[in-house]
Tab-separated table of C-alpha atoms in Angstrom:
chain	number	residue	atom	x	y	z
A	1	MET	CA	7.951	-15.086	9.201
A	2	ILE	CA	6.329	-12.342	9.111
A	3	PRO	CA	8.026	-9.310	11.832
A	4	ALA	CA	6.168	-8.446	14.213
A	5	ARG	CA	4.437	-5.292	14.144
A	6	GLN	CA	6.449	-1.539	15.205
A	7	ARG	CA	4.969	1.723	16.082
A	8	VAL	CA	5.543	4.844	13.848
A	9	PRO	CA	5.759	7.508	16.848
A	10	VAL	CA	3.543	10.640	16.450
A	11	LEU	CA	1.256	9.502	13.198
A	12	ASP	CA	0.483	6.424	16.030
A	13	VAL	CA	0.503	3.348	13.914
A	14	ASP	CA	1.860	0.689	13.455
A	15	ALA	CA	4.062	-0.590	10.885
A	16	THR	CA	5.637	-4.034	9.353
A	17	PRO	CA	8.930	-2.633	7.842
A	18	MET	CA	10.484	-5.427	5.672
A	19	ARG	CA	13.271	-4.282	2.752
A	20	VAL	CA	12.632	-6.536	-0.651
A	21	GLN	CA	13.012	-9.941	-0.219
A	22	GLU	CA	12.076	-10.323	3.552
A	23	LEU	CA	8.433	-8.662	2.619
A	24	LEU	CA	8.997	-11.541	-0.923
A	25	ASP	CA	9.293	-13.947	1.189
A	26	ALA	CA	6.971	-13.348	3.720
A	27	MET	CA	4.519	-13.055	0.294
A	28	GLY	CA	5.560	-16.488	-0.386
A	29	SER	CA	4.851	-17.746	3.048
A	30	LEU	CA	0.915	-16.293	2.491
A	31	LEU	CA	0.976	-17.743	-1.102
A	32	ALA	CA	2.179	-21.576	1.143
A	33	ALA	CA	-0.372	-21.266	3.249
A	34	GLY	CA	-3.299	-20.167	1.067
A	35	THR	CA	-5.189	-18.608	2.842
A	36	THR	CA	-6.995	-14.852	2.817
A	37	SER	CA	-4.317	-11.714	3.922
A	38	THR	CA	-3.409	-8.515	2.738
A	39	VAL	CA	-0.560	-6.630	1.641
A	40	LEU	CA	-0.665	-2.553	3.023
A	41	GLY	CA	0.818	0.247	2.470
A	42	HIS	CA	1.812	3.324	4.987
A	43	ASN	CA	1.647	6.887	3.167
A	44	LEU	CA	0.761	10.287	5.227
A	45	HIS	CA	-2.142	10.195	2.752
A	46	SER	CA	-2.745	6.181	4.278
A	47	VAL	CA	-2.615	7.054	7.638
A	48	THR	CA	-5.183	10.279	7.738
A	49	LEU	CA	-7.960	8.035	6.537
A	50	VAL	CA	-6.784	5.467	9.200
A	51	HIS	CA	-7.652	8.208	11.780
A	52	SER	CA	-10.404	9.411	9.676
A	53	HIS	CA	-12.325	6.773	8.520
A	54	PRO	CA	-13.170	3.768	10.282
A	55	ASP	CA	-13.991	1.134	7.550
A	56	VAL	CA	-10.536	2.260	5.834
A	57	ARG	CA	-8.368	2.044	9.897
A	58	ALA	CA	-10.129	-1.705	10.390
A	59	VAL	CA	-8.740	-2.896	6.688
A	60	TYR	CA	-4.628	-1.581	8.749
A	61	GLU	CA	-5.111	-2.702	12.273
A	62	GLU	CA	-6.889	-6.342	10.549
A	63	GLY	CA	-4.178	-6.013	7.711
A	64	SER	CA	-1.197	-8.991	7.899
A	65	ILE	CA	1.442	-6.570	6.493
A	66	VAL	CA	1.807	-3.012	6.411
A	67	LEU	CA	4.735	-1.806	4.927
A	68	LEU	CA	6.341	1.348	5.352
A	69	ASP	CA	5.363	3.421	1.624
A	70	GLY	CA	6.038	7.170	2.625
A	71	ALA	CA	9.446	8.795	3.153
A	72	PRO	CA	8.267	10.278	6.689
A	73	VAL	CA	6.498	7.299	7.764
A	74	ALA	CA	10.047	5.371	7.121
A	75	MET	CA	12.206	8.670	8.872
A	76	LEU	CA	9.700	8.411	11.901
A	77	TRP	CA	9.779	5.227	12.157
A	78	GLY	CA	13.947	4.987	11.756
A	79	LEU	CA	14.445	7.233	14.518
A	80	ALA	CA	12.503	5.745	16.921
A	81	HIS	CA	14.124	2.224	16.787
A	82	LYS	CA	17.703	2.683	14.954
A	83	ARG	CA	19.079	0.504	17.122
A	84	GLN	CA	17.404	-2.271	14.901
A	85	LEU	CA	19.529	-0.214	12.476
A	86	GLN	CA	23.026	-0.151	13.790
A	87	PRO	CA	23.865	-4.252	13.003
A	88	ILE	CA	22.791	-4.189	9.364
A	89	GLY	CA	24.510	-1.170	8.336
A	90	GLU	CA	21.626	-0.285	6.541
A	91	GLY	CA	19.368	3.176	6.177
A	92	THR	CA	16.222	3.305	7.142
A	93	MET	CA	15.529	4.068	3.512
A	94	ALA	CA	15.504	0.565	2.423
A	95	TYR	CA	12.786	-0.386	5.203
A	96	ARG	CA	10.745	1.836	2.610
A	97	LEU	CA	8.899	-0.010	-0.187
A	98	GLY	CA	6.600	1.802	-2.613
A	99	SER	CA	5.088	-0.810	-4.449
A	100	MET	CA	6.870	-0.191	-7.664
A	101	ASP	CA	10.373	-1.196	-5.456
A	102	TRP	CA	8.717	-4.686	-4.956
A	103	ILE	CA	6.447	-5.644	-7.920
A	104	PRO	CA	9.388	-5.431	-10.104
A	105	GLU	CA	11.062	-8.883	-8.319
A	106	LEU	CA	7.999	-10.891	-7.869
A	107	GLY	CA	10.175	-13.665	-10.590
A	108	LYS	CA	11.313	-14.270	-7.400
A	109	ILE	CA	8.553	-15.530	-5.806
A	110	HIS	CA	8.322	-19.649	-5.804
A	111	GLY	CA	5.504	-21.471	-6.764
A	112	LEU	CA	3.153	-18.117	-7.770
A	113	GLN	CA	1.247	-19.361	-10.574
A	114	ARG	CA	-1.263	-17.249	-10.858
A	115	VAL	CA	-2.085	-13.452	-10.862
A	116	ALA	CA	-4.848	-10.921	-10.854
A	117	VAL	CA	-4.456	-7.365	-12.095
A	118	VAL	CA	-8.134	-5.337	-10.507
A	119	GLY	CA	-7.564	-0.989	-11.293
A	120	ALA	CA	-6.919	1.357	-14.022
A	121	GLY	CA	-8.118	2.082	-17.342
A	122	ARG	CA	-8.818	-1.001	-20.422
A	123	GLU	CA	-5.246	-0.368	-21.771
A	124	ALA	CA	-2.707	0.363	-18.636
A	125	ASN	CA	-4.596	-2.581	-17.369
A	126	SER	CA	-3.069	-4.876	-20.681
A	127	LYS	CA	-0.329	-3.521	-20.653
A	128	ALA	CA	0.644	-3.747	-16.994
A	129	VAL	CA	-0.917	-7.820	-17.569
A	130	ALA	CA	1.241	-7.829	-20.196
A	131	ARG	CA	4.727	-6.145	-17.971
A	132	LEU	CA	3.433	-8.674	-15.418
A	133	ALA	CA	3.226	-11.805	-16.931
A	134	SER	CA	7.478	-11.015	-18.922
A	135	ILE	CA	8.081	-10.788	-14.724
A	136	VAL	CA	6.924	-13.936	-13.810
A	137	PRO	CA	7.426	-16.551	-16.650
A	138	GLY	CA	4.838	-19.178	-16.697
A	139	ALA	CA	2.730	-17.854	-14.823
A	140	THR	CA	-0.825	-17.319	-16.048
A	141	VAL	CA	-1.566	-13.172	-15.390
A	142	ASP	CA	-4.862	-11.531	-15.942
A	143	GLY	CA	-7.075	-8.329	-15.248
A	144	MET	CA	-9.781	-6.825	-14.649
A	145	PRO	CA	-10.100	-2.041	-15.724
A	146	GLY	CA	-11.086	-0.022	-12.773
A	147	GLU	CA	-12.853	2.731	-13.919
A	148	ALA	CA	-16.040	4.049	-13.689
A	149	TRP	CA	-16.183	1.997	-10.756
A	150	ASP	CA	-19.514	1.418	-9.276
A	151	GLU	CA	-21.401	-1.576	-7.317
A	152	SER	CA	-22.482	-3.110	-10.674
A	153	LEU	CA	-18.374	-3.132	-11.569
A	154	GLU	CA	-17.966	-4.705	-8.399
A	155	SER	CA	-19.869	-7.302	-7.946
A	156	ALA	CA	-19.037	-8.224	-11.775
A	157	VAL	CA	-14.784	-8.255	-10.369
A	158	VAL	CA	-15.741	-9.900	-6.537
A	159	GLU	CA	-17.507	-12.516	-9.623
A	160	TRP	CA	-14.451	-12.870	-11.972
A	161	LEU	CA	-12.362	-13.788	-8.756
A	162	LYS	CA	-14.059	-16.591	-7.812
A	163	GLY	CA	-13.553	-17.766	-10.965
A	164	PHE	CA	-10.247	-17.303	-11.665
A	165	ARG	CA	-8.809	-18.263	-8.582
A	166	PRO	CA	-5.247	-16.180	-8.612
A	167	GLN	CA	-2.976	-16.426	-5.534
A	168	LEU	CA	-1.843	-12.422	-5.837
A	169	VAL	CA	-3.959	-9.726	-6.843
A	170	LEU	CA	-3.044	-6.159	-7.447
A	171	LEU	CA	-6.187	-4.518	-6.567
A	172	GLY	CA	-4.985	-0.539	-7.482
A	173	LEU	CA	-8.433	1.263	-7.282
A	174	GLY	CA	-7.047	4.457	-5.359
A	175	MET	CA	-7.176	5.365	-1.209
A	176	PRO	CA	-9.841	5.369	0.007
A	177	LEU	CA	-11.580	3.052	-2.777
A	178	GLN	CA	-9.903	-0.084	-2.248
A	179	GLU	CA	-9.183	-0.236	1.481
A	180	THR	CA	-13.133	0.227	1.407
A	181	VAL	CA	-14.138	-2.396	-1.107
A	182	LEU	CA	-10.981	-4.451	0.417
A	183	HIS	CA	-12.969	-3.922	4.589
A	184	ARG	CA	-15.984	-4.452	2.091
A	185	ARG	CA	-14.954	-7.450	0.213
A	186	LEU	CA	-12.523	-10.035	1.327
A	187	GLY	CA	-14.559	-12.144	3.104
A	188	GLN	CA	-16.325	-12.619	-0.277
A	189	LEU	CA	-13.521	-12.759	-1.817
A	190	PRO	CA	-10.799	-16.341	-2.795
A	191	PRO	CA	-8.437	-17.466	-1.184
A	192	ALA	CA	-5.111	-14.752	-2.229
A	193	VAL	CA	-2.880	-11.534	-1.118
A	194	TYR	CA	-4.445	-9.073	-2.162
A	195	CYS	CA	-2.527	-6.183	-2.090
A	196	ALA	CA	-3.031	-2.705	-2.437
A	197	VAL	CA	-0.927	-0.309	-5.335
A	198	GLY	CA	-2.695	2.283	-5.826
A	199	GLY	CA	-1.692	4.096	-9.042
A	200	ALA	CA	1.076	1.216	-9.059
A	201	ILE	CA	-0.809	-0.368	-11.880
A	202	GLU	CA	-0.193	2.776	-14.391
A	203	GLN	CA	3.093	2.979	-13.217
A	204	VAL	CA	3.622	-0.657	-14.184
A	205	ALA	CA	1.961	-0.430	-17.585
A	206	GLY	CA	4.779	2.083	-17.732
A	207	VAL	CA	1.556	4.970	-18.465
A	208	GLN	CA	2.562	6.779	-15.744
A	209	LYS	CA	6.495	7.947	-15.789
A	210	LEU	CA	8.211	6.502	-12.226
A	211	ALA	CA	10.435	8.759	-9.580
A	212	PRO	CA	13.566	8.186	-10.037
A	213	ARG	CA	14.600	5.567	-6.904
A	214	TRP	CA	16.711	7.981	-5.827
A	215	LEU	CA	14.432	10.622	-5.279
A	216	GLY	CA	12.226	8.250	-3.095
A	217	ARG	CA	15.712	7.484	-0.859
A	218	LEU	CA	16.063	11.331	-0.648
A	219	GLY	CA	12.852	11.254	0.530
A	220	LEU	CA	11.923	13.781	-2.158
A	221	GLU	CA	9.806	11.620	-4.656
A	222	TRP	CA	6.372	13.829	-3.885
A	223	ALA	CA	7.927	16.732	-5.879
A	224	TRP	CA	7.925	14.688	-8.873
A	225	ARG	CA	4.894	13.635	-8.424
A	226	LEU	CA	3.903	17.508	-7.731
A	227	VAL	CA	5.400	18.634	-11.256
A	228	LEU	CA	4.479	15.965	-13.365
A	229	HIS	CA	0.416	15.866	-11.700
A	230	PRO	CA	-0.040	18.741	-9.419
A	231	GLY	CA	-3.307	19.382	-9.350
A	232	ARG	CA	-3.694	15.183	-7.704
A	233	VAL	CA	-1.226	16.060	-5.376
A	234	ALA	CA	-1.210	19.464	-4.511
A	235	TYR	CA	-4.274	18.629	-1.654
A	236	ARG	CA	-1.858	15.664	-0.671
A	237	VAL	CA	1.216	17.742	0.139
A	238	PHE	CA	0.147	21.416	1.265
A	239	VAL	CA	-3.232	20.757	2.929
A	240	GLU	CA	-3.311	17.253	4.345
A	241	PRO	CA	-0.593	17.059	6.422
A	242	TRP	CA	-2.082	19.940	8.421
A	243	LYS	CA	-5.285	17.657	8.094
A	244	LEU	CA	-2.844	14.874	10.327
A	245	ALA	CA	-1.609	16.961	12.540
A	246	ALA	CA	-5.096	18.196	13.362
A	247	LEU	CA	-6.372	15.026	13.912
A	248	LEU	CA	-3.550	13.814	15.618
A	249	ILE	CA	-4.030	16.264	18.152
A	250	ARG	CA	-7.137	15.626	18.336
A	251	ARG	CA	-6.517	12.322	18.886
A	252	ARG	CA	-4.251	13.521	22.090
A	253	ILE	CA	-6.947	16.253	23.799
A	254	GLN	CA	-9.664	13.603	23.634
A	255	PRO	CA	-8.679	11.378	26.002
A	256	SER	CA	-7.333	13.604	28.165
A	257	LYS	CA	-10.409	15.127	28.474
A	258	THR	CA	-12.726	11.975	28.984
A	259	ARG	CA	-9.774	11.480	32.312
A	260	GLY	CA	-10.494	14.898	33.570
A	261	LYS	CA	-14.086	13.714	33.662
């Protein structure tokens, strides 16, 4: 059973707090149902996109599971739900799940036999497929690179997925492209669990170095990424929080203006 969404205060979004085994159990149930579902993750970047891109917002509002991916999102949720945490005796960070917290555990999902990997460059995609084949022994794993994504490649991927008919799809095109593709194409895709995993395909492949997990538990994974990929991460660390703050303030002001008219 998938738990109900819970509000993350301040950020004005809802999420599905889960630990790793709870997520694996829920994904197993979704696989068994044989319907189309999505697994997404909320960090400050996705929250900003939800408040600024209608297509992304629609995908998150309709998502089957929305994980607490970023440390600030998990911390804000934890502050509002301390009673839920106390009986279990675990901290908030047990509920902070990045893609690399659960992808290496996919072999524990009963009945998982067909996995598709969409995204990253050709070499990284191939290496990720090979590693996933070892993580899920006996499963058929195949992939399609996502570099130079355009309308033609998107159509080719849709047709490939229709032929392959996977149960689980790891979609790693980065935000907001992967969410836009899901919004545009989900109704045309074969039934499966579609997981938006960002840059995790390169991490699975070993092409991108993964931050030590203890940094993630301390909420400092952003510092690791900033050192390794300053050009890619600096905007998210130094500029985007201010953009998000402005969006949230605007959301609070606009209803007040409407009520005053």
